[in-house]
Amino acid sequence: MEKLAVYPGSFDPITNGHLDIIRRGLRFFDRLIILIAYNPNKSGLFTIEERMDMIRTVIGADPRVTIDSSPGLMVPYAKEKGAQVILRGLRALSDFEYEFQMALINRRLDRDIETVFLMTGYKWFYTSSNLIKEAASHGGSVDL
């Protein structure tokens, strides 16, 4: 049976930390759906289409990766696509509390869909989309 995971996030913009989770996630899963999810608590800098284009640019034509967007709940989306796992990245202890709450809610919605956490690589531990947006908005370089 094919192992399919959904990696949801705002990806506004996609970061090297996200790419690290994607690359490492593909070592565990046969296919990965990168899902641009709507988060009403975040204001987006880029449109959904721009984010999808950015992700396509950095991922390339990997047949194991699908890029999608959805305004709905994660669990029904994952179930509809046949995914068994929701993949999430963690950077710091501050991420854990929110992610833990989301994992518990998702588990309550459907016990057959698991949440798997990967710690981000040490090089990207302090990188976030918000920091990149802030640096860029003040004329700072966001290159490697």
PDB file of C-alpha atoms in Angstrom:
ATOM      1  CA  MET A   1       0.000   0.000   0.000  1.00  0.00           C
ATOM      2  CA  GLU A   2       1.310   3.406  -0.966  1.00  0.00           C
ATOM      3  CA  LYS A   3       2.230   5.663   1.952  1.00  0.00           C
ATOM      4  CA  LEU A   4       0.770   9.129   1.332  1.00  0.00           C
ATOM      5  CA  ALA A   5       1.224  12.103   3.659  1.00  0.00           C
ATOM      6  CA  VAL A   6      -0.131  15.631   3.570  1.00  0.00           C
ATOM      7  CA  TYR A   7       2.223  18.436   4.603  1.00  0.00           C
ATOM      8  CA  PRO A   8       0.013  21.460   5.331  1.00  0.00           C
ATOM      9  CA  GLY A   9       1.139  25.010   5.945  1.00  0.00           C
ATOM     10  CA  SER A  10       0.752  28.580   4.828  1.00  0.00           C
ATOM     11  CA  PHE A  11       4.120  28.495   2.958  1.00  0.00           C
ATOM     12  CA  ASP A  12       4.049  32.305   2.780  1.00  0.00           C
ATOM     13  CA  PRO A  13       6.764  32.041   1.538  1.00  0.00           C
ATOM     14  CA  ILE A  14       8.246  28.564   1.448  1.00  0.00           C
ATOM     15  CA  THR A  15      11.523  28.420   3.411  1.00  0.00           C
ATOM     16  CA  ASN A  16      14.578  26.194   3.513  1.00  0.00           C
ATOM     17  CA  GLY A  17      13.120  24.751   6.715  1.00  0.00           C
ATOM     18  CA  HIS A  18      10.019  23.689   4.770  1.00  0.00           C
ATOM     19  CA  LEU A  19      12.224  22.184   2.047  1.00  0.00           C
ATOM     20  CA  ASP A  20      14.158  20.267   4.679  1.00  0.00           C
ATOM     21  CA  ILE A  21      10.928  18.723   6.007  1.00  0.00           C
ATOM     22  CA  ILE A  22       9.752  17.917   2.451  1.00  0.00           C
ATOM     23  CA  ARG A  23      13.011  16.211   1.472  1.00  0.00           C
ATOM     24  CA  ARG A  24      13.201  14.221   4.673  1.00  0.00           C
ATOM     25  CA  GLY A  25       9.482  13.387   4.562  1.00  0.00           C
ATOM     26  CA  LEU A  26       9.971  11.821   1.144  1.00  0.00           C
ATOM     27  CA  ARG A  27      12.355   9.324   2.744  1.00  0.00           C
ATOM     28  CA  PHE A  28       9.428   7.973   4.786  1.00  0.00           C
ATOM     29  CA  PHE A  29       6.499   8.405   2.403  1.00  0.00           C
ATOM     30  CA  ASP A  30       5.981   7.333  -1.197  1.00  0.00           C
ATOM     31  CA  ARG A  31       4.097  10.512  -2.049  1.00  0.00           C
ATOM     32  CA  LEU A  32       3.608  13.872  -0.408  1.00  0.00           C
ATOM     33  CA  ILE A  33       0.890  16.462  -0.900  1.00  0.00           C
ATOM     34  CA  ILE A  34       2.109  19.942  -0.040  1.00  0.00           C
ATOM     35  CA  LEU A  35      -1.092  21.654   0.998  1.00  0.00           C
ATOM     36  CA  ILE A  36      -1.367  25.403   1.195  1.00  0.00           C
ATOM     37  CA  ALA A  37      -3.936  25.669   3.947  1.00  0.00           C
ATOM     38  CA  TYR A  38      -5.931  28.754   4.803  1.00  0.00           C
ATOM     39  CA  ASN A  39      -5.182  30.045   8.290  1.00  0.00           C
ATOM     40  CA  PRO A  40      -7.507  32.871   9.402  1.00  0.00           C
ATOM     41  CA  ASN A  41      -4.950  33.874  12.073  1.00  0.00           C
ATOM     42  CA  LYS A  42      -2.307  34.723   9.454  1.00  0.00           C
ATOM     43  CA  SER A  43      -2.380  37.485   6.890  1.00  0.00           C
ATOM     44  CA  GLY A  44      -0.817  36.385   3.642  1.00  0.00           C
ATOM     45  CA  LEU A  45       1.784  38.363   1.734  1.00  0.00           C
ATOM     46  CA  PHE A  46       1.543  36.175  -1.360  1.00  0.00           C
ATOM     47  CA  THR A  47      -1.566  34.836  -3.067  1.00  0.00           C
ATOM     48  CA  ILE A  48      -2.258  31.103  -3.060  1.00  0.00           C
ATOM     49  CA  GLU A  49      -1.274  30.958  -6.749  1.00  0.00           C
ATOM     50  CA  GLU A  50       2.024  32.774  -6.081  1.00  0.00           C
ATOM     51  CA  ARG A  51       2.831  30.379  -3.241  1.00  0.00           C
ATOM     52  CA  MET A  52       2.043  27.365  -5.432  1.00  0.00           C
ATOM     53  CA  ASP A  53       4.335  28.763  -8.152  1.00  0.00           C
ATOM     54  CA  MET A  54       7.154  29.346  -5.643  1.00  0.00           C
ATOM     55  CA  ILE A  55       6.834  25.787  -4.366  1.00  0.00           C
ATOM     56  CA  ARG A  56       6.833  24.380  -7.922  1.00  0.00           C
ATOM     57  CA  THR A  57       9.951  26.418  -8.693  1.00  0.00           C
ATOM     58  CA  VAL A  58      11.945  25.077  -5.755  1.00  0.00           C
ATOM     59  CA  ILE A  59      10.602  21.491  -5.799  1.00  0.00           C
ATOM     60  CA  GLY A  60      10.879  20.985  -9.535  1.00  0.00           C
ATOM     61  CA  ALA A  61       9.132  18.163 -11.349  1.00  0.00           C
ATOM     62  CA  ASP A  62       9.252  15.506  -8.645  1.00  0.00           C
ATOM     63  CA  PRO A  63       6.449  13.045  -9.496  1.00  0.00           C
ATOM     64  CA  ARG A  64       6.152  12.100  -5.815  1.00  0.00           C
ATOM     65  CA  VAL A  65       5.011  15.606  -4.883  1.00  0.00           C
ATOM     66  CA  THR A  66       1.622  17.211  -5.477  1.00  0.00           C
ATOM     67  CA  ILE A  67       0.930  20.843  -4.630  1.00  0.00           C
ATOM     68  CA  ASP A  68      -2.628  21.778  -3.688  1.00  0.00           C
ATOM     69  CA  SER A  69      -4.638  24.268  -1.645  1.00  0.00           C
ATOM     70  CA  SER A  70      -7.734  23.971   0.487  1.00  0.00           C
ATOM     71  CA  PRO A  71      -9.760  26.299   2.704  1.00  0.00           C
ATOM     72  CA  GLY A  72     -11.250  23.428   4.699  1.00  0.00           C
ATOM     73  CA  LEU A  73     -10.266  21.232   7.600  1.00  0.00           C
ATOM     74  CA  MET A  74      -7.166  19.095   7.296  1.00  0.00           C
ATOM     75  CA  VAL A  75      -8.604  15.720   8.332  1.00  0.00           C
ATOM     76  CA  PRO A  76     -11.459  15.552   5.782  1.00  0.00           C
ATOM     77  CA  TYR A  77      -9.014  16.689   3.104  1.00  0.00           C
ATOM     78  CA  ALA A  78      -6.492  13.984   4.029  1.00  0.00           C
ATOM     79  CA  LYS A  79      -9.208  11.327   4.127  1.00  0.00           C
ATOM     80  CA  GLU A  80     -10.579  12.417   0.732  1.00  0.00           C
ATOM     81  CA  LYS A  81      -7.085  12.142  -0.810  1.00  0.00           C
ATOM     82  CA  GLY A  82      -6.394   8.768   0.798  1.00  0.00           C
ATOM     83  CA  ALA A  83      -3.598  10.042   3.032  1.00  0.00           C
ATOM     84  CA  GLN A  84      -2.813   8.173   6.232  1.00  0.00           C
ATOM     85  CA  VAL A  85      -0.540  10.827   7.736  1.00  0.00           C
ATOM     86  CA  ILE A  86      -0.379  14.554   8.362  1.00  0.00           C
ATOM     87  CA  LEU A  87       3.271  15.621   8.332  1.00  0.00           C
ATOM     88  CA  ARG A  88       4.285  18.582  10.496  1.00  0.00           C
ATOM     89  CA  GLY A  89       7.591  20.268  11.180  1.00  0.00           C
ATOM     90  CA  LEU A  90       8.727  21.501  14.565  1.00  0.00           C
ATOM     91  CA  ARG A  91      11.382  24.143  15.192  1.00  0.00           C
ATOM     92  CA  ALA A  92      11.160  24.906  18.878  1.00  0.00           C
ATOM     93  CA  LEU A  93       9.294  24.144  22.059  1.00  0.00           C
ATOM     94  CA  SER A  94       6.997  27.064  21.280  1.00  0.00           C
ATOM     95  CA  ASP A  95       5.800  25.214  18.140  1.00  0.00           C
ATOM     96  CA  PHE A  96       5.099  22.056  20.083  1.00  0.00           C
ATOM     97  CA  GLU A  97       2.171  23.284  22.199  1.00  0.00           C
ATOM     98  CA  TYR A  98       0.172  24.510  19.193  1.00  0.00           C
ATOM     99  CA  GLU A  99       1.055  21.464  17.091  1.00  0.00           C
ATOM    100  CA  PHE A 100       0.184  19.098  19.935  1.00  0.00           C
ATOM    101  CA  GLN A 101      -3.267  20.688  20.301  1.00  0.00           C
ATOM    102  CA  MET A 102      -3.858  20.437  16.546  1.00  0.00           C
ATOM    103  CA  ALA A 103      -2.757  16.793  16.505  1.00  0.00           C
ATOM    104  CA  LEU A 104      -5.184  15.965  19.321  1.00  0.00           C
ATOM    105  CA  ILE A 105      -8.081  17.694  17.572  1.00  0.00           C
ATOM    106  CA  ASN A 106      -7.247  15.951  14.288  1.00  0.00           C
ATOM    107  CA  ARG A 107      -7.036  12.589  16.060  1.00  0.00           C
ATOM    108  CA  ARG A 108     -10.438  13.187  17.569  1.00  0.00           C
ATOM    109  CA  LEU A 109     -11.851  13.888  14.109  1.00  0.00           C
ATOM    110  CA  ASP A 110     -10.445  10.644  12.679  1.00  0.00           C
ATOM    111  CA  ARG A 111      -8.377   8.119  14.630  1.00  0.00           C
ATOM    112  CA  ASP A 112      -7.130   6.497  11.403  1.00  0.00           C
ATOM    113  CA  ILE A 113      -5.135   9.566  10.365  1.00  0.00           C
ATOM    114  CA  GLU A 114      -1.891  10.012  12.288  1.00  0.00           C
ATOM    115  CA  THR A 115       0.201  13.142  12.758  1.00  0.00           C
ATOM    116  CA  VAL A 116       3.955  12.693  12.361  1.00  0.00           C
ATOM    117  CA  PHE A 117       6.373  15.379  13.520  1.00  0.00           C
ATOM    118  CA  LEU A 118       9.861  15.985  12.146  1.00  0.00           C
ATOM    119  CA  MET A 119      12.266  18.374  13.812  1.00  0.00           C
ATOM    120  CA  THR A 120      13.643  20.873  11.350  1.00  0.00           C
ATOM    121  CA  GLY A 121      17.310  20.678  10.488  1.00  0.00           C
ATOM    122  CA  TYR A 122      19.578  22.603  12.844  1.00  0.00           C
ATOM    123  CA  LYS A 123      20.549  25.101  10.103  1.00  0.00           C
ATOM    124  CA  TRP A 124      16.920  26.248   9.793  1.00  0.00           C
ATOM    125  CA  PHE A 125      15.954  26.156  13.464  1.00  0.00           C
ATOM    126  CA  TYR A 126      15.441  29.928  13.777  1.00  0.00           C
ATOM    127  CA  THR A 127      14.098  30.565  10.291  1.00  0.00           C
ATOM    128  CA  SER A 128      10.413  31.309   9.830  1.00  0.00           C
ATOM    129  CA  SER A 129       8.289  32.710   7.019  1.00  0.00           C
ATOM    130  CA  ASN A 130       7.466  35.690   9.230  1.00  0.00           C
ATOM    131  CA  LEU A 131      11.143  36.554   9.753  1.00  0.00           C
ATOM    132  CA  ILE A 132      11.840  36.250   6.033  1.00  0.00           C
ATOM    133  CA  LYS A 133       8.878  38.509   5.177  1.00  0.00           C
ATOM    134  CA  GLU A 134      10.006  41.072   7.758  1.00  0.00           C
ATOM    135  CA  ALA A 135      13.606  41.108   6.524  1.00  0.00           C
ATOM    136  CA  ALA A 136      12.517  41.425   2.891  1.00  0.00           C
ATOM    137  CA  SER A 137      10.057  44.220   3.683  1.00  0.00           C
ATOM    138  CA  HIS A 138      12.935  46.277   5.133  1.00  0.00           C
ATOM    139  CA  GLY A 139      15.217  45.670   2.166  1.00  0.00           C
ATOM    140  CA  GLY A 140      17.233  42.908   3.826  1.00  0.00           C
ATOM    141  CA  SER A 141      18.694  40.026   1.849  1.00  0.00           C
ATOM    142  CA  VAL A 142      16.855  36.729   2.123  1.00  0.00           C
ATOM    143  CA  ASP A 143      19.416  34.817   0.064  1.00  0.00           C
ATOM    144  CA  LEU A 144      21.356  31.929   1.570  1.00  0.00           C
TER     145      LEU A 144
END
